[in-house]
XYZ file of C-alpha atoms in Angstrom:
252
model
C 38.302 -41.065 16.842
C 35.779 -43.111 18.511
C 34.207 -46.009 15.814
C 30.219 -44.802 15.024
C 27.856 -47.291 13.636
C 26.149 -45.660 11.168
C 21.727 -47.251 10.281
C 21.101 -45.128 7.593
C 22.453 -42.109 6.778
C 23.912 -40.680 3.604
C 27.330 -39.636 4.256
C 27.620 -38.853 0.466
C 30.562 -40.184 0.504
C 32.173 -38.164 0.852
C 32.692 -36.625 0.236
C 35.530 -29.426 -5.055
C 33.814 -26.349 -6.426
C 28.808 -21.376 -6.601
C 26.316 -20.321 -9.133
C 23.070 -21.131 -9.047
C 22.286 -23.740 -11.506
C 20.178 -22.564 -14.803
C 16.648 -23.381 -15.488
C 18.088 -24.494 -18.999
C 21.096 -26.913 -17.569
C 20.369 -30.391 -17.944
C 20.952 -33.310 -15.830
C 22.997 -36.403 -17.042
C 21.393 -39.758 -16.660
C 24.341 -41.020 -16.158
C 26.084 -42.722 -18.700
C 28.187 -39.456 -20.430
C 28.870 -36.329 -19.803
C 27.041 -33.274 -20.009
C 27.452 -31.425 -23.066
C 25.214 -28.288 -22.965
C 28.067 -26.493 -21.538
C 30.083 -26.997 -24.932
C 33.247 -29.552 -25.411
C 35.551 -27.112 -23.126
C 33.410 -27.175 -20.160
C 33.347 -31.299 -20.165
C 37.211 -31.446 -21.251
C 37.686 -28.995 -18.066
C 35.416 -30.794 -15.610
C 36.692 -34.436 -17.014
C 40.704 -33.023 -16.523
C 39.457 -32.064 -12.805
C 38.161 -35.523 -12.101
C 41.449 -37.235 -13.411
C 43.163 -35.091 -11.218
C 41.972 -35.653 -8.265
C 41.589 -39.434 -9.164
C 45.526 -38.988 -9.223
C 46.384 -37.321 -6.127
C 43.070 -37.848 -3.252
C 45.563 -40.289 -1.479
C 47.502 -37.398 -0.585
C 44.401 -35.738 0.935
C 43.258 -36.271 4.007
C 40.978 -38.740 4.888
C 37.840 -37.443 6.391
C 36.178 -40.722 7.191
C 37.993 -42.809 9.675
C 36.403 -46.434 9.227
C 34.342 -48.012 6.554
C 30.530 -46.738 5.883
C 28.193 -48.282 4.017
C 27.757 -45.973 0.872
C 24.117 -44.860 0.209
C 21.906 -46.363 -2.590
C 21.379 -43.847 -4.876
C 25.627 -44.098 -5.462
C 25.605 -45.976 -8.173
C 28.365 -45.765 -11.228
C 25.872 -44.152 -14.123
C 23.016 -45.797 -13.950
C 40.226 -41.165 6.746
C 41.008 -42.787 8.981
C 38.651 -45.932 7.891
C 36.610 -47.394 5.944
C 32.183 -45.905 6.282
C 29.040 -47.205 6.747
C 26.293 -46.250 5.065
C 23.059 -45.676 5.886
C 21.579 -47.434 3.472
C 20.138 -50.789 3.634
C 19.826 -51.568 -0.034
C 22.083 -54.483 -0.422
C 20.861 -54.083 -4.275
C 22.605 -51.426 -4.859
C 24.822 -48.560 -3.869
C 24.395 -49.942 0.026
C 26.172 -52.597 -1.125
C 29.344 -50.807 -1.455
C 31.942 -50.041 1.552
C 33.451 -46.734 1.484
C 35.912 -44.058 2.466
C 35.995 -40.281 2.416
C 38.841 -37.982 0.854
C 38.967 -34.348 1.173
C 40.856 -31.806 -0.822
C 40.533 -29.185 1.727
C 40.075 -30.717 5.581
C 39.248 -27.043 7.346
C 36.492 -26.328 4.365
C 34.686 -29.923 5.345
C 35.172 -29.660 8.484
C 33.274 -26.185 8.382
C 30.054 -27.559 6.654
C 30.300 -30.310 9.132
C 30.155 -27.337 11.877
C 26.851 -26.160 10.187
C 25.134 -29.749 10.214
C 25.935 -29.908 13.622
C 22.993 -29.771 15.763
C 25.352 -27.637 18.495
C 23.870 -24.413 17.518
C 27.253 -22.731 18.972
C 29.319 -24.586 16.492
C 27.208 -22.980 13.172
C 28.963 -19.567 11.183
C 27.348 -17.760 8.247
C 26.052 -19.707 6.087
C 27.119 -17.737 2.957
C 30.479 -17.129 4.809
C 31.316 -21.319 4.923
C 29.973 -21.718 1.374
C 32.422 -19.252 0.350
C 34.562 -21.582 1.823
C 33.364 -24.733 -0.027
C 34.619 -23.652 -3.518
C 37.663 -25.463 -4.610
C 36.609 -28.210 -2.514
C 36.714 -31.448 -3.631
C 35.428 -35.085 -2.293
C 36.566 -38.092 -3.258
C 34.334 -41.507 -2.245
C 36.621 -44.627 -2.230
C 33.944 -47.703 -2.954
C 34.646 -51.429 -2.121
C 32.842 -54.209 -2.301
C 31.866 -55.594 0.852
C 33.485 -59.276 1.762
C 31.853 -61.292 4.793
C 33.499 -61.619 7.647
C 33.359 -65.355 9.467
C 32.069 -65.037 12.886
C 35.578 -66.612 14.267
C 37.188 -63.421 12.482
C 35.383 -61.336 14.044
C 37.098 -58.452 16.738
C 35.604 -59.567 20.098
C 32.911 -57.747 21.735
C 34.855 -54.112 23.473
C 37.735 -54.521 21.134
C 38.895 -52.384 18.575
C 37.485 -53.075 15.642
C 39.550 -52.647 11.909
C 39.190 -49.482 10.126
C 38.135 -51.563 6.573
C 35.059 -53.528 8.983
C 31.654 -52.608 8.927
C 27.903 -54.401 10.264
C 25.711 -54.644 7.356
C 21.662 -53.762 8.060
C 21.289 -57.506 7.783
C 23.487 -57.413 11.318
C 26.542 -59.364 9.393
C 29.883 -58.285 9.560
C 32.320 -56.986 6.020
C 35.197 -56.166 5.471
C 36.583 -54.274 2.344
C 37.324 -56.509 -0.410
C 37.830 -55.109 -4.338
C 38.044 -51.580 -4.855
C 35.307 -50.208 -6.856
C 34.918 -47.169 -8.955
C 35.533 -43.297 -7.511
C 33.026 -41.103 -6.804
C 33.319 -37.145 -6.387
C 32.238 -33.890 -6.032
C 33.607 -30.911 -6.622
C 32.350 -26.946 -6.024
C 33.288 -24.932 -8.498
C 33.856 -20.968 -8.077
C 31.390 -18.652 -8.344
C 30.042 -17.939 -12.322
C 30.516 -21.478 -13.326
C 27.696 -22.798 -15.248
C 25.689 -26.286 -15.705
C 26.139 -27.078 -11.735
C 24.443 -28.424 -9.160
C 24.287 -25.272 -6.534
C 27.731 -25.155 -7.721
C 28.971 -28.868 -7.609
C 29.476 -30.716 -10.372
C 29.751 -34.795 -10.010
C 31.447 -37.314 -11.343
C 32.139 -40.758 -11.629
C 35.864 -42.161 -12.380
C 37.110 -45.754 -12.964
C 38.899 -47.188 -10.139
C 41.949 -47.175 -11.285
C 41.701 -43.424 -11.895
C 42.115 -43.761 -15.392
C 38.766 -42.823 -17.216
C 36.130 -40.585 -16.187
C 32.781 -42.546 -16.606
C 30.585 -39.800 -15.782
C 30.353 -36.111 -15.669
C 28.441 -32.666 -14.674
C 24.724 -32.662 -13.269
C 24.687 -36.631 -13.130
C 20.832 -37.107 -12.366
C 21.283 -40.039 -9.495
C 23.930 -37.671 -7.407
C 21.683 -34.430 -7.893
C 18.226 -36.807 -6.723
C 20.247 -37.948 -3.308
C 22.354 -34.479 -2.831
C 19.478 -32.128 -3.209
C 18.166 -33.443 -0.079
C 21.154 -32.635 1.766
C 21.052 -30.246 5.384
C 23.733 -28.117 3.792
C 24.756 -26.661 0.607
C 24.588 -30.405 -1.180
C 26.829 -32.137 1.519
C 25.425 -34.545 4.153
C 28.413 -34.124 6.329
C 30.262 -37.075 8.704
C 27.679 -37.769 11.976
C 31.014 -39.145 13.731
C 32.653 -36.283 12.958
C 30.058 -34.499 15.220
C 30.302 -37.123 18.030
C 33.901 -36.567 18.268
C 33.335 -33.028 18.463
C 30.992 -33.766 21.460
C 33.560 -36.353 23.053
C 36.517 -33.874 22.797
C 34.283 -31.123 24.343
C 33.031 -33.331 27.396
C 36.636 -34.547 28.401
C 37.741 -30.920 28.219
C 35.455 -30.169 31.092
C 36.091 -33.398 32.867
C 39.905 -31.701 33.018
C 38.656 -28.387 33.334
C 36.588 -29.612 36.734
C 39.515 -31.350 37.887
C-alpha cells in the first residue's frame, strides 16, 4: 500500500466491543480500573485485555508503516509501523506505533464511513452493529533517530518501522512500549464509552495497567468522526489509488 506521511492526525491507534454510556458511570483517571461496575465487570474486561494482549499478532495488521501515536496516548496518566499526528514530542507523540485488528472487514467498514467518498458510506447503525466484538490493539515504540547516512534515499522505499518526526527528523522503532486497546462491547453492556471500553496492558502482555472509561482515551476518542474510531487516512488513499488504476485499465 502506498507509504502516507501522516502531520497530525489521531489514528487512535488503532486501533473490540453498544450501550449508551450512563450518566452515573465514571471515568478512570487512569491509574486502576473502574470499579462501579462491581469486581466481575473489571475481572471480565481485565481477562479481555490479556487476551488479546496474547493473540493481536495473529490479527491482522491494519496499519502498514509506523505512525506517530497521538498525545493524549499516554499509559495512565499492519503492514508497518504509524505516524501520528501529533507533534508533542512530550508525550504520547513521542511514541511510534502499529495497528492490530481483531476483525479486518468490521475496521475496514468504519474506515468506509470516515471516508470523504460519499459512495463508499452504509448505515450508520448498520456498521456499528458491525463494530461489536471488535477489538484494536496499538503496538507503541519508542522512537530511535535515524543518522542521515541511514537514511532510504529520496524515491526509495522506505522501511515499514521508519517514520519523519514534526521536527522533520527521521525514527525508526526502537523498544517496544506498553499496549493500548479498545474494545466494543455488545449491546447492554454497562460503564462504556458509546460501547468501548479501554485499556492499557504492559508490553509484555502480562498485566493490565488500566481499565474501563480511562479518562485520557474517552477526552481524545470522543472527538472522533465515527462511533469513537478515527479510522486509517492511508487506508482511504489506497482506496482512491486502487479505484483510479481500475479505470486507467478499464479505459484501456
Amino acid at each position: 500500500m502506498k507509504r502516507a506521511m501522516l502531520s497530525g492526525v489521531v489514528l487512535a491507534m488503532m486501533s473490540g466491543l453498544a450501550m449508551h454510556v450512563t450518566a452515573q458511570a465514571p471515568r478512570s483517571s487512569g491509574g486502576g480500573t473502574v470499579t462501579d461496575g462491581g469486581e466481575p465487570l473489571v475481572k471480565t474486561n481485565n481477562v479481555r485485555l490479556l487476551e488479546a494482549a496474547a493473540s493481536y499478532k495473529q490479527w491482522t495488521r491494519v496499519s502498514n508503516f509506523a505512525l506517530w501515536a497521538p498525545t493524549m496516548c499516554s499509559t495512565p496518566a499492519p503492514t508497518g509501523v504509524q505516524e501520528s499526528v501529533s507533534d508533542d514530542l512530550a508525550t504520547h507523540g513521542s511514541k511510534l506505533y502499529f495497528l492490530y485488528a481483531s476483525d479486518e472487514r468490521a475496521y475496514d467498514a468504519a474506515n468506509h464511513q470516515i471516508s470523504d467518498d460519499d459512495t463508499m458510506r452504509k448505515d450508520p447503525e448498520v456498521v456499528r452493529s458491525q463494530l461489536v466484538g471488535l477489538t484494536l490493539v496499538k503496538e507503541s515504540w519508542t522512537p530511535v533517530e535515524v543518522a542521515k547516512d541511514s537514511q532510504p534515499a529520496d524515491g526509495t522505499k522506505w522501511p515499514d518501522d521508519h517514520a519523519r518526526g514534526a521536527d522533520g527528523k527521521v525514527y525508526r522503532t526502537g523498544n517496544q512500549g506498553d499496549l493500548f486497546m479498545m474494545s466494543k462491547l455488545p449491546a447492554g453492556a454497562s460503564d462504556t464509552d458509546e460501547g468501548w471500553i479501554y485499556g492499557v496492558v504492559s508490553a509484555d502482555g502480562s498485566k493490565v495497567l488500566s481499565s474501563g472509561r480511562i479518562e485520557s482515551c474517552m477526552d481524545c476518542h470522543e472527538q472522533a468522526p465515527f462511533d469513537r474510531l478515527f479510522g486509517q487516512p492511508w487506508a482511504r488513499e489506497e482506496r482512491e489509488r486502487r479505484r483510479k488504476a481500475k479505470e486507467s485499465t478499464t479505459a484501456r
